[in-house]
Each structure stands twice: as structure tokens, then as C-alpha cells.
Amino acid sequence: MLKNIIKDIKSKKELKTLDNNFVKEKIDSYLKDHKLDLDKPFKQLKRSEEYSLMKKSIREELRKIYGLFKIKQPSLSQNYQELLKTHLSTKERLPYYNQIYKEIFSITNKPSTILDLASGLNPLSIPYMNLKKVHYLAIELSKEDCNFLNNYFKKNNAKGKAIPLDLVKHYKELKNIKADITFLFKTLDSLEEIKRNISKEILKTLSSKYIVVSFSSISVSGKRIKERGWFLRILRELNLNYTEFKTPNETFLIIENKKSFTKI
């Protein structure tokens, strides 16, 4: 029965690459608070109002976490510029990548190791970084997306690796990852909807010298989004200094990770 439910929930194009176990966790969590007769034949269950409500609720949650920004399925036959256009965030960023990395590295200096959390296709923007040598570790929720990135790294002889990790449940595993800089592009809004104050816990866990966080400045409907006061409050509570810059669609904060400098 669960296999059928998982398959049905993932039938939407933007959710197809999600890991089955992750979707199962969301179903199990929903069923703790809602009744659903799983003894019914699936065809009959699927027609019930209770099932429709469950499917709608879980899909909405999954889209918040993962599936909202994918435009079309990427292919390894495409070049990196074409691939970056298949995801909304990287497509919006594409005209500004040179400027973005110039701004970031003017403060952080050029890194030799990069950790990219909830990376999406951002690792494919490495050519815009103008780095002679870099080790890149991408963290993604979906195993299938990690496989795609790993195949891309291999095909292009890049020193990169992608590993699957649920940042909400397993963020403490980031503690032992060493990097000069960590990217958290357009990620924290979604994570906060799942677990409040998870952003603060992630920042406390990271050991990189710099952390670059970004937020969309325009909503999906095209409206201007206000400054994230909740995140600035977290930075004050953690006594973290930051430098801000903006592109037309995105606000970036380059954060000095003081505990990293203290260790040095």
C-alpha cells in the first residue's frame, strides 16, 4: 500500500527525484495525526476525501522543501550554461554569477574548498568562480540529484562530490566537514518552514571560515520580499558580523564565522 501512495505522491514532475524513504517519513508523520484506512484497496482509498487531503498536504510540504524551483529535467548532454537554466534559482543567477563570486571572494579570498548546502545545480557554476583549483562538496536531499552531480563532476574532471543529507534531521553531521567557505543559497526560508530556528542550529554547527547565505528578494508571484528580520536577529544572537550585497533577485550575506577564526 505505501509503495502505491509514495508513487502517487511523486507522480508530479517536480517531485519525481525525491528519495522514497524521505517521502515515506512524511507519510508516516502525517498518519500520526490523521486517520486513514490503509486496509482499503488502493483504488478505493485513492477516491476518498481523506486521501486527497493527505496527498495535497504532503505535496505542499515537499514542494516547500524541494520541488518548487525545478523548471525541467537536466541532461548530461547539455553544457553547464544550459544546465543552469533548468533550475529557476540558477537561471535567475546566471547573468550575475561573475559579479556574485567577485563580491564574495573579495572578502573571503579565493577558497580551495567549498561546501554547498542544498546545492541544487549551483555546483555547475564553478566556471564563473575563476578558481584554478577547488575541492567542492555538494549536499542535496535527493540521491538521484546527487548521482547527477557526481556524474557531471566525473564527466568534467572536476574535484567534486555530492552526498545526500536531510539538513533538518542530520545537520549535526556537518560539524566534521572542513571547508573554507559554505554556501547556503535560497535555502533557509524553506528549512524554517519545517523546523523553526533550524537556521541557528546549522550556523552553530558549521566550521568554515565564511558562510554565505542568500535569500530571494522577489516572491514566485513577483512581489518584493521584505528583509528577513528573523535571520538578522539570529546573527545578532550569535554575535556574527556580515557584509551584504544584492542582485536584482537575490540578497547575499557574507558571514564571518568567528568560532572558525578563534580555532585558528
mmCIF file of C-alpha atoms in Angstrom:
data_model
loop_
_atom_site.group_PDB
_atom_site.id
_atom_site.type_symbol
_atom_site.label_atom_id
_atom_site.label_comp_id
_atom_site.label_asym_id
_atom_site.label_seq_id
_atom_site.Cartn_x
_atom_site.Cartn_y
_atom_site.Cartn_z
ATOM 1 C CA MET A 1 0.000 0.000 0.000
ATOM 2 C CA LEU A 2 2.713 2.501 0.993
ATOM 3 C CA LYS A 3 4.542 1.891 -2.275
ATOM 4 C CA ASN A 4 1.420 2.915 -4.188
ATOM 5 C CA ILE A 5 0.943 6.029 -2.052
ATOM 6 C CA ILE A 6 4.588 7.073 -2.482
ATOM 7 C CA LYS A 7 4.384 6.531 -6.237
ATOM 8 C CA ASP A 8 1.180 8.572 -6.450
ATOM 9 C CA ILE A 9 2.589 11.481 -4.430
ATOM 10 C CA LYS A 10 5.760 11.512 -6.550
ATOM 11 C CA SER A 11 3.838 11.423 -9.843
ATOM 12 C CA LYS A 12 4.233 15.199 -10.154
ATOM 13 C CA LYS A 13 7.245 16.026 -12.344
ATOM 14 C CA GLU A 14 8.926 18.297 -9.803
ATOM 15 C CA LEU A 15 8.845 15.574 -7.106
ATOM 16 C CA LYS A 16 9.957 12.552 -9.142
ATOM 17 C CA THR A 17 13.584 12.547 -7.986
ATOM 18 C CA LEU A 18 12.817 12.598 -4.258
ATOM 19 C CA ASP A 19 14.044 9.637 -2.249
ATOM 20 C CA ASN A 20 11.257 7.147 -1.441
ATOM 21 C CA ASN A 21 12.312 6.840 2.197
ATOM 22 C CA PHE A 22 12.093 10.606 2.630
ATOM 23 C CA VAL A 23 8.539 10.653 1.224
ATOM 24 C CA LYS A 24 7.655 7.681 3.449
ATOM 25 C CA GLU A 25 8.800 9.651 6.509
ATOM 26 C CA LYS A 26 6.414 12.459 5.573
ATOM 27 C CA ILE A 27 3.554 9.978 5.129
ATOM 28 C CA ASP A 28 4.282 8.320 8.480
ATOM 29 C CA SER A 29 4.410 11.720 10.166
ATOM 30 C CA TYR A 30 1.070 12.728 8.632
ATOM 31 C CA LEU A 31 -0.606 9.470 9.668
ATOM 32 C CA LYS A 32 0.345 10.005 13.312
ATOM 33 C CA ASP A 33 -2.157 12.865 13.458
ATOM 34 C CA HIS A 34 -4.679 11.850 10.789
ATOM 35 C CA LYS A 35 -6.769 8.739 10.278
ATOM 36 C CA LEU A 36 -6.607 6.871 7.000
ATOM 37 C CA ASP A 37 -7.913 3.365 6.348
ATOM 38 C CA LEU A 38 -4.929 1.619 4.780
ATOM 39 C CA ASP A 39 -6.795 -1.688 4.716
ATOM 40 C CA LYS A 40 -8.914 -0.491 1.812
ATOM 41 C CA PRO A 41 -7.894 -1.395 -1.740
ATOM 42 C CA PHE A 42 -5.718 1.409 -3.088
ATOM 43 C CA LYS A 43 -8.115 2.326 -5.918
ATOM 44 C CA GLN A 44 -10.889 2.793 -3.381
ATOM 45 C CA LEU A 45 -8.669 4.637 -0.900
ATOM 46 C CA LYS A 46 -7.463 6.975 -3.638
ATOM 47 C CA ARG A 47 -11.011 8.205 -4.240
ATOM 48 C CA SER A 48 -11.593 9.156 -0.601
ATOM 49 C CA GLU A 49 -11.547 12.746 0.641
ATOM 50 C CA GLU A 50 -9.137 11.802 3.451
ATOM 51 C CA TYR A 51 -6.605 10.504 0.940
ATOM 52 C CA SER A 52 -6.905 13.592 -1.259
ATOM 53 C CA LEU A 53 -6.292 15.845 1.745
ATOM 54 C CA MET A 54 -3.246 13.804 2.750
ATOM 55 C CA LYS A 55 -1.766 13.871 -0.752
ATOM 56 C CA LYS A 56 -2.313 17.618 -1.066
ATOM 57 C CA SER A 57 -0.782 18.308 2.351
ATOM 58 C CA ILE A 58 2.319 16.161 1.785
ATOM 59 C CA ARG A 59 2.910 17.509 -1.716
ATOM 60 C CA GLU A 60 2.726 21.070 -0.428
ATOM 61 C CA GLU A 61 5.322 20.262 2.223
ATOM 62 C CA LEU A 62 7.592 18.523 -0.269
ATOM 63 C CA ARG A 63 7.402 21.466 -2.675
ATOM 64 C CA LYS A 64 8.410 23.836 0.114
ATOM 65 C CA ILE A 65 11.428 21.674 0.827
ATOM 66 C CA TYR A 66 12.455 20.685 -2.644
ATOM 67 C CA GLY A 67 10.397 20.787 -5.772
ATOM 68 C CA LEU A 68 9.299 24.365 -6.346
ATOM 69 C CA PHE A 69 12.204 25.663 -8.400
ATOM 70 C CA LYS A 70 12.923 22.938 -10.948
ATOM 71 C CA ILE A 71 11.930 24.006 -14.472
ATOM 72 C CA LYS A 72 12.840 20.861 -16.418
ATOM 73 C CA GLN A 73 14.921 17.739 -16.028
ATOM 74 C CA PRO A 74 18.633 18.365 -16.703
ATOM 75 C CA SER A 75 20.677 16.159 -19.029
ATOM 76 C CA LEU A 76 24.413 15.450 -19.029
ATOM 77 C CA SER A 77 24.438 16.107 -22.780
ATOM 78 C CA GLN A 78 23.877 19.818 -22.042
ATOM 79 C CA ASN A 79 26.704 22.253 -21.264
ATOM 80 C CA TYR A 80 26.884 23.946 -17.869
ATOM 81 C CA GLN A 81 25.141 27.129 -19.054
ATOM 82 C CA GLU A 82 22.213 25.182 -20.495
ATOM 83 C CA LEU A 83 22.011 23.099 -17.324
ATOM 84 C CA LEU A 84 21.927 26.168 -15.075
ATOM 85 C CA LYS A 85 18.825 27.308 -16.988
ATOM 86 C CA THR A 86 16.883 24.172 -15.960
ATOM 87 C CA HIS A 87 16.524 25.380 -12.348
ATOM 88 C CA LEU A 88 14.805 28.671 -11.515
ATOM 89 C CA SER A 89 17.327 29.856 -8.910
ATOM 90 C CA THR A 90 20.392 29.260 -11.073
ATOM 91 C CA LYS A 91 18.619 30.612 -14.165
ATOM 92 C CA GLU A 92 17.906 33.883 -12.319
ATOM 93 C CA ARG A 93 21.501 33.949 -11.060
ATOM 94 C CA LEU A 94 23.060 33.227 -14.460
ATOM 95 C CA PRO A 95 23.555 36.855 -15.665
ATOM 96 C CA TYR A 96 25.118 37.779 -12.311
ATOM 97 C CA TYR A 97 27.351 34.820 -11.424
ATOM 98 C CA ASN A 98 30.581 36.652 -12.284
ATOM 99 C CA GLN A 99 29.539 39.603 -10.116
ATOM 100 C CA ILE A 100 28.363 37.342 -7.264
ATOM 101 C CA TYR A 101 31.624 35.426 -6.943
ATOM 102 C CA LYS A 102 33.735 38.559 -7.413
ATOM 103 C CA GLU A 103 31.876 40.182 -4.483
ATOM 104 C CA ILE A 104 32.151 37.078 -2.295
ATOM 105 C CA PHE A 105 35.826 36.324 -2.935
ATOM 106 C CA SER A 106 36.831 39.973 -2.492
ATOM 107 C CA ILE A 107 36.007 39.424 1.185
ATOM 108 C CA THR A 108 36.700 35.723 1.726
ATOM 109 C CA ASN A 109 39.670 35.405 -0.672
ATOM 110 C CA LYS A 110 39.577 32.586 -3.193
ATOM 111 C CA PRO A 111 38.719 29.293 -1.457
ATOM 112 C CA SER A 112 40.364 25.931 -2.031
ATOM 113 C CA THR A 113 37.407 24.040 -0.503
ATOM 114 C CA ILE A 114 33.690 24.821 -0.837
ATOM 115 C CA LEU A 115 30.729 23.262 0.967
ATOM 116 C CA ASP A 116 27.401 23.906 -0.794
ATOM 117 C CA LEU A 117 24.288 23.038 1.251
ATOM 118 C CA ALA A 118 21.012 22.251 -0.546
ATOM 119 C CA SER A 119 23.110 22.996 -3.599
ATOM 120 C CA GLY A 120 20.687 22.297 -6.413
ATOM 121 C CA LEU A 121 22.618 22.881 -9.623
ATOM 122 C CA ASN A 122 24.782 25.662 -8.195
ATOM 123 C CA PRO A 123 27.967 23.490 -8.331
ATOM 124 C CA LEU A 124 27.739 23.773 -12.116
ATOM 125 C CA SER A 125 28.585 27.468 -11.748
ATOM 126 C CA ILE A 126 32.223 26.620 -10.878
ATOM 127 C CA PRO A 127 33.480 28.061 -14.218
ATOM 128 C CA TYR A 128 32.241 31.501 -13.098
ATOM 129 C CA MET A 129 34.373 31.334 -9.951
ATOM 130 C CA ASN A 130 37.660 31.612 -11.869
ATOM 131 C CA LEU A 131 39.397 29.247 -9.461
ATOM 132 C CA LYS A 132 42.440 27.311 -10.659
ATOM 133 C CA LYS A 133 41.837 24.524 -8.184
ATOM 134 C CA VAL A 134 38.914 23.850 -5.847
ATOM 135 C CA HIS A 135 37.506 20.879 -3.962
ATOM 136 C CA TYR A 136 33.698 21.066 -3.997
ATOM 137 C CA LEU A 137 31.331 19.184 -1.690
ATOM 138 C CA ALA A 138 27.633 19.491 -2.510
ATOM 139 C CA ILE A 139 24.879 18.429 -0.117
ATOM 140 C CA GLU A 140 21.477 17.591 -1.592
ATOM 141 C CA LEU A 141 18.324 15.931 -0.298
ATOM 142 C CA SER A 142 17.707 13.678 -3.293
ATOM 143 C CA LYS A 143 20.001 10.723 -4.024
ATOM 144 C CA GLU A 144 19.085 10.978 -7.694
ATOM 145 C CA ASP A 145 20.182 14.614 -7.820
ATOM 146 C CA CYS A 146 23.438 13.654 -6.085
ATOM 147 C CA ASN A 147 24.003 10.962 -8.705
ATOM 148 C CA PHE A 148 23.506 13.552 -11.443
ATOM 149 C CA LEU A 149 26.020 15.937 -9.857
ATOM 150 C CA ASN A 150 28.564 13.155 -9.303
ATOM 151 C CA ASN A 151 28.242 12.067 -12.936
ATOM 152 C CA TYR A 152 28.688 15.690 -14.008
ATOM 153 C CA PHE A 153 31.806 16.083 -11.850
ATOM 154 C CA LYS A 154 33.252 12.880 -13.297
ATOM 155 C CA LYS A 155 32.465 13.818 -16.898
ATOM 156 C CA ASN A 156 34.090 17.230 -16.489
ATOM 157 C CA ASN A 157 37.089 16.063 -14.409
ATOM 158 C CA ALA A 158 36.040 18.317 -11.539
ATOM 159 C CA LYS A 159 37.215 17.666 -7.990
ATOM 160 C CA GLY A 160 33.710 17.477 -6.623
ATOM 161 C CA LYS A 161 31.442 15.143 -4.737
ATOM 162 C CA ALA A 162 27.728 15.228 -3.902
ATOM 163 C CA ILE A 163 26.223 13.389 -0.939
ATOM 164 C CA PRO A 164 22.580 13.097 0.176
ATOM 165 C CA LEU A 165 21.660 14.562 3.557
ATOM 166 C CA ASP A 166 18.473 15.784 5.218
ATOM 167 C CA LEU A 167 19.654 19.091 6.704
ATOM 168 C CA VAL A 168 16.774 19.306 9.170
ATOM 169 C CA LYS A 169 17.275 15.863 10.690
ATOM 170 C CA HIS A 170 21.017 15.357 10.285
ATOM 171 C CA TYR A 171 22.584 18.844 10.344
ATOM 172 C CA LYS A 172 24.968 17.787 13.147
ATOM 173 C CA GLU A 173 26.837 15.668 10.594
ATOM 174 C CA LEU A 174 28.099 18.935 9.081
ATOM 175 C CA LYS A 175 30.260 19.556 12.148
ATOM 176 C CA ASN A 176 33.173 17.456 10.927
ATOM 177 C CA ILE A 177 33.212 18.825 7.370
ATOM 178 C CA LYS A 178 36.129 21.185 6.798
ATOM 179 C CA ALA A 179 35.755 23.932 4.190
ATOM 180 C CA ASP A 180 36.992 27.459 3.581
ATOM 181 C CA ILE A 181 33.515 28.656 2.713
ATOM 182 C CA THR A 182 29.949 27.352 2.964
ATOM 183 C CA PHE A 183 27.159 28.359 0.581
ATOM 184 C CA LEU A 184 23.541 28.391 1.757
ATOM 185 C CA PHE A 185 21.790 29.891 -1.254
ATOM 186 C CA LYS A 186 17.983 30.306 -1.056
ATOM 187 C CA THR A 187 17.707 27.506 1.481
ATOM 188 C CA LEU A 188 16.908 28.767 4.964
ATOM 189 C CA ASP A 189 13.378 30.062 4.280
ATOM 190 C CA SER A 190 12.306 26.536 3.319
ATOM 191 C CA LEU A 191 14.078 24.873 6.247
ATOM 192 C CA GLU A 192 12.485 27.289 8.728
ATOM 193 C CA GLU A 193 9.024 26.273 7.498
ATOM 194 C CA ILE A 194 9.838 22.708 8.505
ATOM 195 C CA LYS A 195 11.607 23.419 11.786
ATOM 196 C CA ARG A 196 11.786 26.800 13.476
ATOM 197 C CA ASN A 197 15.288 28.020 14.427
ATOM 198 C CA ILE A 198 16.975 25.280 12.387
ATOM 199 C CA SER A 199 18.979 28.077 10.710
ATOM 200 C CA LYS A 200 20.563 28.983 14.031
ATOM 201 C CA GLU A 201 21.478 25.362 14.738
ATOM 202 C CA ILE A 202 23.072 24.970 11.313
ATOM 203 C CA LEU A 203 25.122 28.165 11.708
ATOM 204 C CA LYS A 204 26.338 26.981 15.117
ATOM 205 C CA THR A 205 27.402 23.657 13.601
ATOM 206 C CA LEU A 206 29.369 24.917 10.596
ATOM 207 C CA SER A 207 33.144 25.284 10.976
ATOM 208 C CA SER A 208 34.035 27.028 7.705
ATOM 209 C CA LYS A 209 35.734 30.432 7.857
ATOM 210 C CA TYR A 210 32.918 32.104 5.969
ATOM 211 C CA ILE A 211 29.252 31.296 5.420
ATOM 212 C CA VAL A 212 27.408 32.896 2.507
ATOM 213 C CA VAL A 213 23.632 32.909 2.897
ATOM 214 C CA SER A 214 21.222 34.189 0.276
ATOM 215 C CA PHE A 215 17.516 34.917 0.188
ATOM 216 C CA SER A 216 15.215 35.582 -2.720
ATOM 217 C CA SER A 217 14.208 39.242 -2.813
ATOM 218 C CA ILE A 218 11.250 38.590 -5.126
ATOM 219 C CA SER A 219 8.457 36.068 -4.478
ATOM 220 C CA VAL A 220 7.280 33.479 -7.009
ATOM 221 C CA SER A 221 4.344 35.814 -7.764
ATOM 222 C CA GLY A 222 6.773 38.682 -8.488
ATOM 223 C CA LYS A 223 6.285 40.731 -5.315
ATOM 224 C CA ARG A 224 9.209 42.322 -3.465
ATOM 225 C CA ILE A 225 10.068 40.449 -0.232
ATOM 226 C CA LYS A 226 10.963 42.346 2.925
ATOM 227 C CA GLU A 227 14.256 41.927 4.781
ATOM 228 C CA ARG A 228 14.437 38.737 6.905
ATOM 229 C CA GLY A 229 14.416 40.285 10.370
ATOM 230 C CA TRP A 230 14.311 36.844 11.966
ATOM 231 C CA PHE A 231 17.653 35.919 10.377
ATOM 232 C CA LEU A 232 19.352 39.184 11.322
ATOM 233 C CA ARG A 233 18.203 38.524 14.895
ATOM 234 C CA ILE A 234 19.933 35.123 14.784
ATOM 235 C CA LEU A 235 23.160 36.757 13.594
ATOM 236 C CA ARG A 236 23.000 39.226 16.485
ATOM 237 C CA GLU A 237 22.369 36.425 18.983
ATOM 238 C CA LEU A 238 25.390 34.515 17.652
ATOM 239 C CA ASN A 239 27.466 37.716 17.508
ATOM 240 C CA LEU A 240 28.264 37.197 13.833
ATOM 241 C CA ASN A 241 29.327 40.050 11.559
ATOM 242 C CA TYR A 242 28.245 40.130 7.938
ATOM 243 C CA THR A 243 28.574 42.067 4.697
ATOM 244 C CA GLU A 244 25.545 42.367 2.433
ATOM 245 C CA PHE A 245 25.216 42.825 -1.305
ATOM 246 C CA LYS A 246 22.344 42.377 -3.745
ATOM 247 C CA THR A 247 21.485 41.347 -7.278
ATOM 248 C CA PRO A 248 18.062 42.211 -8.751
ATOM 249 C CA ASN A 249 16.524 38.943 -7.483
ATOM 250 C CA GLU A 250 18.643 37.942 -4.510
ATOM 251 C CA THR A 251 20.193 39.277 -1.299
ATOM 252 C CA PHE A 252 23.533 37.813 -0.153
ATOM 253 C CA LEU A 253 25.060 37.940 3.324
ATOM 254 C CA ILE A 254 28.750 37.067 3.709
ATOM 255 C CA ILE A 255 29.121 35.995 7.335
ATOM 256 C CA GLU A 256 32.393 35.817 9.268
ATOM 257 C CA ASN A 257 32.328 32.599 11.262
ATOM 258 C CA LYS A 258 34.096 33.815 14.414
ATOM 259 C CA LYS A 259 34.412 30.393 16.028
ATOM 260 C CA SER A 260 36.421 29.263 12.997
ATOM 261 C CA PHE A 261 38.864 32.177 13.319
ATOM 262 C CA THR A 262 39.118 31.537 17.060
ATOM 263 C CA LYS A 263 40.215 27.936 16.417
ATOM 264 C CA ILE A 264 42.999 29.159 14.153
#
